[in-house]
C-alpha positions in Angstrom: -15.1 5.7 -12.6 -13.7 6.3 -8.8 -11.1 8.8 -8.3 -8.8 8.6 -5.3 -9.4 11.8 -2.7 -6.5 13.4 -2.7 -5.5 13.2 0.8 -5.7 9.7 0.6 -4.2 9.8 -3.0 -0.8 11.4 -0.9 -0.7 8.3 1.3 -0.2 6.5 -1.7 1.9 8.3 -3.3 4.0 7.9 -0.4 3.7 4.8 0.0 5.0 3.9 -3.3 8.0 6.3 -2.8 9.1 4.7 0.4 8.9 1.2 -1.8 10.8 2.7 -4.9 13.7 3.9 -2.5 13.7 0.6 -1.2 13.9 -1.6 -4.5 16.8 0.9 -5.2 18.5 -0.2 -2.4 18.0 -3.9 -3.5 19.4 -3.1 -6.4 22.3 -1.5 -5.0 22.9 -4.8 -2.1 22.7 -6.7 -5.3 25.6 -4.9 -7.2 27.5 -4.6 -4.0 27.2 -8.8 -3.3 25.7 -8.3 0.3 24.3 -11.0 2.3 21.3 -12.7 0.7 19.4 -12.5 4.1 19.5 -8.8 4.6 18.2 -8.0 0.3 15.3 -10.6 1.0 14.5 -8.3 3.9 14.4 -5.2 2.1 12.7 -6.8 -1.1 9.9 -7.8 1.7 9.4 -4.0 3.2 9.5 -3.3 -0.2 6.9 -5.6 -1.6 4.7 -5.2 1.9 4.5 -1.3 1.0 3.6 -1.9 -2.8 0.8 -4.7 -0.9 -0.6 -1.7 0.9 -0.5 1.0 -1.3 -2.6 -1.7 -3.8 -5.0 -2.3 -1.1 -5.5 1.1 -0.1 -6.5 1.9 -3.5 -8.6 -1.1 -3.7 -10.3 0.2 -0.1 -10.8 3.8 -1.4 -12.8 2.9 -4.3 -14.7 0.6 -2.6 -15.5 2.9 0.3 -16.9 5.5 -2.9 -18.7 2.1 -4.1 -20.4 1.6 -0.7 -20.9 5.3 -0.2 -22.5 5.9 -3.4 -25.3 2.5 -2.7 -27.5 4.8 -1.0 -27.2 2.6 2.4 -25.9 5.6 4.1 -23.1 3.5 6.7 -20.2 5.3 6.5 -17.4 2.4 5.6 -13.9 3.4 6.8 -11.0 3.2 4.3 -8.7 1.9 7.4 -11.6 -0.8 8.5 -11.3 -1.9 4.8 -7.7 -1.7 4.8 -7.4 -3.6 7.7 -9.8 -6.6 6.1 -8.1 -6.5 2.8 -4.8 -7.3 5.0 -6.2 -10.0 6.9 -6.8 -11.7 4.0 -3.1 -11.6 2.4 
């Protein structure tokens, strides 16, 4: 099992906070009938930080992965993040 260090754990964390404030304030466009333009716009940042916060966890445990192999690279969590984007 690969835990998520803690620093990176609070990137996360905020991560997911920023994108739960934003669904909120979808919800809130949505009651209040605003333009259908600017919720899809929110309801992207949202989904974009909820994207992120997946593939940072995905690069964390794959950086403990590649660190525990024995090959003894060091394998940034941003380089990773940075591929895992590319590809979405």
């Amino acid at each position: 099992m690969t835990t998520i260090p803690a620093e990176e754990a609070k990137r996360i964390a905020n991560r997911l906070r920023r994108a739960q404030g934003q669904l909120g304030a979808v919800l809130g466009m949505i009651e209040e009938g605003r333009d259908c333009r600017e919720i899809v716009t929110q309801l992207s940042a949202a989904s974009s930080a909820i994207d992120r916060a997946g593939f940072a966890i995905i690069a964390s445990a794959m950086k403990e992965c590649l660190r525990e192999d024995g090959s003894g690279d060091p394998v940034e969590v941003a380089d990773l993040e940075k591929l895992f984007l590319s590809l979405a």
